[in-house]
mmCIF file of C-alpha atoms in Angstrom:
data_model
loop_
_atom_site.group_PDB
_atom_site.id
_atom_site.type_symbol
_atom_site.label_atom_id
_atom_site.label_comp_id
_atom_site.label_asym_id
_atom_site.label_seq_id
_atom_site.Cartn_x
_atom_site.Cartn_y
_atom_site.Cartn_z
ATOM 1 C CA UNK J 1 230.197 -56.842 75.134
ATOM 2 C CA UNK J 2 227.687 -59.483 76.183
ATOM 3 C CA UNK J 3 226.981 -57.562 79.841
ATOM 4 C CA UNK J 4 227.315 -60.319 82.535
ATOM 5 C CA UNK J 5 223.698 -58.677 83.984
ATOM 6 C CA UNK J 6 222.339 -60.132 80.687
ATOM 7 C CA UNK J 7 223.523 -63.448 81.176
ATOM 8 C CA UNK J 8 221.940 -62.987 84.962
ATOM 9 C CA UNK J 9 218.718 -61.600 83.223
ATOM 10 C CA UNK J 10 218.661 -65.135 80.963
ATOM 11 C CA UNK J 11 218.471 -67.530 84.198
ATOM 12 C CA UNK J 12 215.706 -65.121 85.342
ATOM 13 C CA UNK J 13 213.589 -66.999 82.900
ATOM 14 C CA UNK J 14 214.434 -70.465 83.866
ATOM 15 C CA UNK J 15 214.374 -69.656 87.666
ATOM 16 C CA UNK J 16 211.470 -67.826 87.277
ATOM 17 C CA UNK J 17 209.736 -71.137 85.678
ATOM 18 C CA UNK J 18 210.950 -72.920 88.549
ATOM 19 C CA UNK J 19 209.179 -70.852 90.873
ATOM 20 C CA UNK J 20 205.981 -71.860 88.862
ATOM 21 C CA UNK J 21 206.243 -75.296 89.100
ATOM 22 C CA UNK J 22 207.297 -75.205 92.955
ATOM 23 C CA UNK J 23 204.272 -72.871 93.332
ATOM 24 C CA UNK J 24 201.745 -75.476 91.798
ATOM 25 C CA UNK J 25 202.784 -78.080 92.927
ATOM 26 C CA UNK J 26 202.167 -76.881 96.643
ATOM 27 C CA UNK J 27 198.494 -75.623 95.632
ATOM 28 C CA UNK J 28 197.775 -79.239 94.386
ATOM 29 C CA UNK J 29 199.088 -80.658 98.563
ATOM 30 C CA UNK J 30 196.743 -77.329 99.664
ATOM 31 C CA UNK J 31 194.209 -79.276 98.054
ATOM 32 C CA UNK J 32 194.920 -82.759 99.677
ATOM 33 C CA UNK J 33 197.463 -84.114 97.389
ATOM 34 C CA UNK J 34 200.697 -85.866 98.336
ATOM 35 C CA UNK J 35 204.116 -83.950 98.095
ATOM 36 C CA UNK J 36 205.483 -85.781 94.909
ATOM 37 C CA UNK J 37 208.883 -86.300 96.442
ATOM 38 C CA UNK J 38 210.444 -87.067 93.230
ATOM 39 C CA UNK J 39 209.726 -84.154 91.555
ATOM 40 C CA UNK J 40 209.813 -81.681 94.420
ATOM 41 C CA UNK J 41 213.213 -83.439 95.043
ATOM 42 C CA UNK J 42 214.027 -82.300 91.760
ATOM 43 C CA UNK J 43 213.248 -78.376 91.705
ATOM 44 C CA UNK J 44 214.983 -78.376 95.297
ATOM 45 C CA UNK J 45 218.385 -80.070 93.700
ATOM 46 C CA UNK J 46 218.480 -76.897 90.749
ATOM 47 C CA UNK J 47 217.298 -74.546 92.919
ATOM 48 C CA UNK J 48 220.643 -75.813 94.890
ATOM 49 C CA UNK J 49 222.870 -76.829 92.416
ATOM 50 C CA UNK J 50 221.863 -74.141 90.235
ATOM 51 C CA UNK J 51 220.182 -70.754 92.008
ATOM 52 C CA UNK J 52 222.011 -70.711 95.427
ATOM 53 C CA UNK J 53 225.575 -72.193 93.899
ATOM 54 C CA UNK J 54 225.755 -70.099 90.410
ATOM 55 C CA UNK J 55 223.320 -67.811 89.858
ATOM 56 C CA UNK J 56 222.911 -65.742 93.140
ATOM 57 C CA UNK J 57 226.876 -66.441 93.620
ATOM 58 C CA UNK J 58 227.145 -64.422 90.834
ATOM 59 C CA UNK J 59 224.772 -61.720 91.831
ATOM 60 C CA UNK J 60 226.060 -61.939 95.770
ATOM 61 C CA UNK J 61 230.131 -62.355 94.597
ATOM 62 C CA UNK J 62 230.294 -60.312 91.470
ATOM 63 C CA UNK J 63 227.520 -57.398 91.148
ATOM 64 C CA UNK J 64 226.375 -56.470 95.073
ATOM 65 C CA UNK J 65 230.283 -55.843 96.130
ATOM 66 C CA UNK J 66 230.594 -53.793 93.063
ATOM 67 C CA UNK J 67 227.392 -52.293 93.562
ATOM 68 C CA UNK J 68 227.936 -51.428 97.009
ATOM 69 C CA UNK J 69 230.987 -49.485 96.303
ATOM 70 C CA UNK J 70 230.106 -47.394 93.118
ATOM 71 C CA UNK J 71 226.982 -46.610 93.783
ATOM 72 C CA UNK J 72 224.701 -44.780 95.683
ATOM 73 C CA UNK J 73 223.755 -45.018 99.744
ATOM 74 C CA UNK J 74 220.376 -46.182 98.202
ATOM 75 C CA UNK J 75 221.461 -49.183 95.949
ATOM 76 C CA UNK J 76 223.537 -50.353 99.030
ATOM 77 C CA UNK J 77 221.018 -50.808 100.908
ATOM 78 C CA UNK J 78 219.296 -52.633 97.832
ATOM 79 C CA UNK J 79 222.167 -54.757 98.096
ATOM 80 C CA UNK J 80 221.901 -55.346 101.903
ATOM 81 C CA UNK J 81 218.328 -56.244 101.330
ATOM 82 C CA UNK J 82 218.498 -58.741 98.218
ATOM 83 C CA UNK J 83 221.510 -60.335 100.770
ATOM 84 C CA UNK J 84 218.894 -60.537 103.486
ATOM 85 C CA UNK J 85 216.719 -62.251 100.987
ATOM 86 C CA UNK J 86 218.971 -64.162 100.019
ATOM 87 C CA UNK J 87 219.651 -65.880 103.388
ATOM 88 C CA UNK J 88 215.865 -66.386 103.665
ATOM 89 C CA UNK J 89 215.559 -67.871 100.262
ATOM 90 C CA UNK J 90 218.283 -70.827 101.693
ATOM 91 C CA UNK J 91 216.665 -71.658 105.060
ATOM 92 C CA UNK J 92 213.040 -71.521 103.269
ATOM 93 C CA UNK J 93 214.568 -74.560 100.917
ATOM 94 C CA UNK J 94 216.374 -76.374 104.029
ATOM 95 C CA UNK J 95 212.874 -76.309 105.500
ATOM 96 C CA UNK J 96 210.988 -77.862 102.587
ATOM 97 C CA UNK J 97 214.013 -81.132 102.387
ATOM 98 C CA UNK J 98 211.394 -82.132 105.424
ATOM 99 C CA UNK J 99 208.345 -81.990 104.241
ATOM 100 C CA UNK J 100 209.607 -83.926 100.545
ATOM 101 C CA UNK J 101 210.925 -86.849 102.743
ATOM 102 C CA UNK J 102 208.294 -86.831 105.124
ATOM 103 C CA UNK J 103 207.893 -91.005 107.095
ATOM 104 C CA UNK J 104 204.866 -91.026 106.059
ATOM 105 C CA UNK J 105 201.923 -89.049 104.484
ATOM 106 C CA UNK J 106 201.445 -85.537 105.909
ATOM 107 C CA UNK J 107 198.455 -84.852 108.018
ATOM 108 C CA UNK J 108 196.366 -81.902 107.147
ATOM 109 C CA UNK J 109 198.449 -79.473 109.190
ATOM 110 C CA UNK J 110 201.747 -80.675 107.317
ATOM 111 C CA UNK J 111 200.331 -80.365 104.053
ATOM 112 C CA UNK J 112 199.432 -76.451 104.811
ATOM 113 C CA UNK J 113 202.935 -75.989 106.712
ATOM 114 C CA UNK J 114 204.164 -77.134 102.969
ATOM 115 C CA UNK J 115 202.191 -74.846 100.959
ATOM 116 C CA UNK J 116 202.797 -71.789 102.985
ATOM 117 C CA UNK J 117 206.555 -72.808 102.804
ATOM 118 C CA UNK J 118 206.776 -72.968 99.288
ATOM 119 C CA UNK J 119 204.518 -69.616 99.627
ATOM 120 C CA UNK J 120 206.653 -67.799 101.396
ATOM 121 C CA UNK J 121 209.886 -69.264 99.647
ATOM 122 C CA UNK J 122 208.269 -67.827 95.741
ATOM 123 C CA UNK J 123 207.249 -64.362 97.187
ATOM 124 C CA UNK J 124 211.409 -64.223 98.576
ATOM 125 C CA UNK J 125 212.470 -65.249 95.264
ATOM 126 C CA UNK J 126 210.008 -62.935 93.410
ATOM 127 C CA UNK J 127 210.640 -59.672 95.239
ATOM 128 C CA UNK J 128 214.053 -60.623 94.876
ATOM 129 C CA UNK J 129 214.167 -60.904 91.261
ATOM 130 C CA UNK J 130 211.844 -57.521 90.948
ATOM 131 C CA UNK J 131 214.812 -55.849 93.391
ATOM 132 C CA UNK J 132 217.307 -57.289 90.935
ATOM 133 C CA UNK J 133 215.801 -56.701 87.184
ATOM 134 C CA UNK J 134 214.398 -53.143 88.086
ATOM 135 C CA UNK J 135 217.815 -51.713 90.987
ATOM 136 C CA UNK J 136 220.556 -53.802 90.872
ATOM 137 C CA UNK J 137 220.932 -54.655 87.158
ATOM 138 C CA UNK J 138 220.207 -51.175 85.644
ATOM 139 C CA UNK J 139 222.360 -49.342 88.650
ATOM 140 C CA UNK J 140 225.000 -51.813 87.816
ATOM 141 C CA UNK J 141 225.151 -50.855 84.371
ATOM 142 C CA UNK J 142 225.180 -47.100 85.137
ATOM 143 C CA UNK J 143 227.608 -47.493 88.293
ATOM 144 C CA UNK J 144 230.141 -50.329 87.280
ATOM 145 C CA UNK J 145 232.911 -49.231 84.769
ATOM 146 C CA UNK J 146 232.802 -51.712 82.107
ATOM 147 C CA UNK J 147 237.000 -52.205 82.466
ATOM 148 C CA UNK J 148 235.995 -52.999 86.294
ATOM 149 C CA UNK J 149 233.562 -56.250 84.656
ATOM 150 C CA UNK J 150 236.365 -57.518 82.358
ATOM 151 C CA UNK J 151 236.976 -60.609 84.445
ATOM 152 C CA UNK J 152 233.453 -61.463 85.591
ATOM 153 C CA UNK J 153 232.449 -63.005 81.863
ATOM 154 C CA UNK J 154 235.525 -65.567 82.787
ATOM 155 C CA UNK J 155 233.565 -66.285 86.581
ATOM 156 C CA UNK J 156 230.472 -66.742 85.586
ATOM 157 C CA UNK J 157 231.530 -68.969 83.294
ATOM 158 C CA UNK J 158 233.768 -71.320 86.547
ATOM 159 C CA UNK J 159 230.748 -70.622 88.272
ATOM 160 C CA UNK J 160 228.835 -72.347 85.470
ATOM 161 C CA UNK J 161 230.993 -75.119 84.983
ATOM 162 C CA UNK J 162 232.077 -75.930 88.940
ATOM 163 C CA UNK J 163 228.290 -76.905 88.816
ATOM 164 C CA UNK J 164 226.168 -76.820 85.883
ATOM 165 C CA UNK J 165 224.936 -73.860 83.255
ATOM 166 C CA UNK J 166 221.436 -72.750 83.301
ATOM 167 C CA UNK J 167 221.129 -74.498 79.889
ATOM 168 C CA UNK J 168 221.859 -78.499 81.750
ATOM 169 C CA UNK J 169 219.048 -77.753 83.694
ATOM 170 C CA UNK J 170 216.352 -76.517 80.987
ATOM 171 C CA UNK J 171 215.623 -79.895 79.786
ATOM 172 C CA UNK J 172 214.447 -80.728 83.383
ATOM 173 C CA UNK J 173 212.802 -77.382 84.190
ATOM 174 C CA UNK J 174 210.974 -77.679 81.080
ATOM 175 C CA UNK J 175 209.451 -81.079 81.403
ATOM 176 C CA UNK J 176 208.337 -80.550 85.006
ATOM 177 C CA UNK J 177 206.222 -77.015 83.730
ATOM 178 C CA UNK J 178 204.943 -78.965 81.306
ATOM 179 C CA UNK J 179 203.816 -81.460 83.715
ATOM 180 C CA UNK J 180 202.771 -79.287 86.036
ATOM 181 C CA UNK J 181 200.855 -76.818 83.049
ATOM 182 C CA UNK J 182 203.411 -74.142 85.017
#
């Protein structure tokens, strides 16, 4: 059986590449370059349209409640941490929109603010991903019976049909990764 956690692990490969692109953009901006608005917008659109609306939805609506109910208190605490990180990630992404739509050139302080915000976002994305891969996914595979997961693949397909699957985003993220050597 194809496990839902396999689908989520595959998503992480693409989300990791997008994180690297965003970090590379931030490094250039910190070094004095202007925010590449179109590229930044593309990465943030990927996060909004795929990571938040599809990938994190799979985790937050399917795995997290099942793990919190079926596993131990430690796993429930991890779920709480994941949900908190998710809220912070969304807020930081929204803050970045203010930087890539500036009225004019960014000041040096604004460049630092942009880079600092990206660094905070990437740190939280990485932390969430590590917790998912080391705690949530293994706990789900071990604690949530397969028959409780039967409809998850269909639900994942629905989420992806609504907003787009990983494969739809792959070419754009790959092109940005090549451009930024990320």
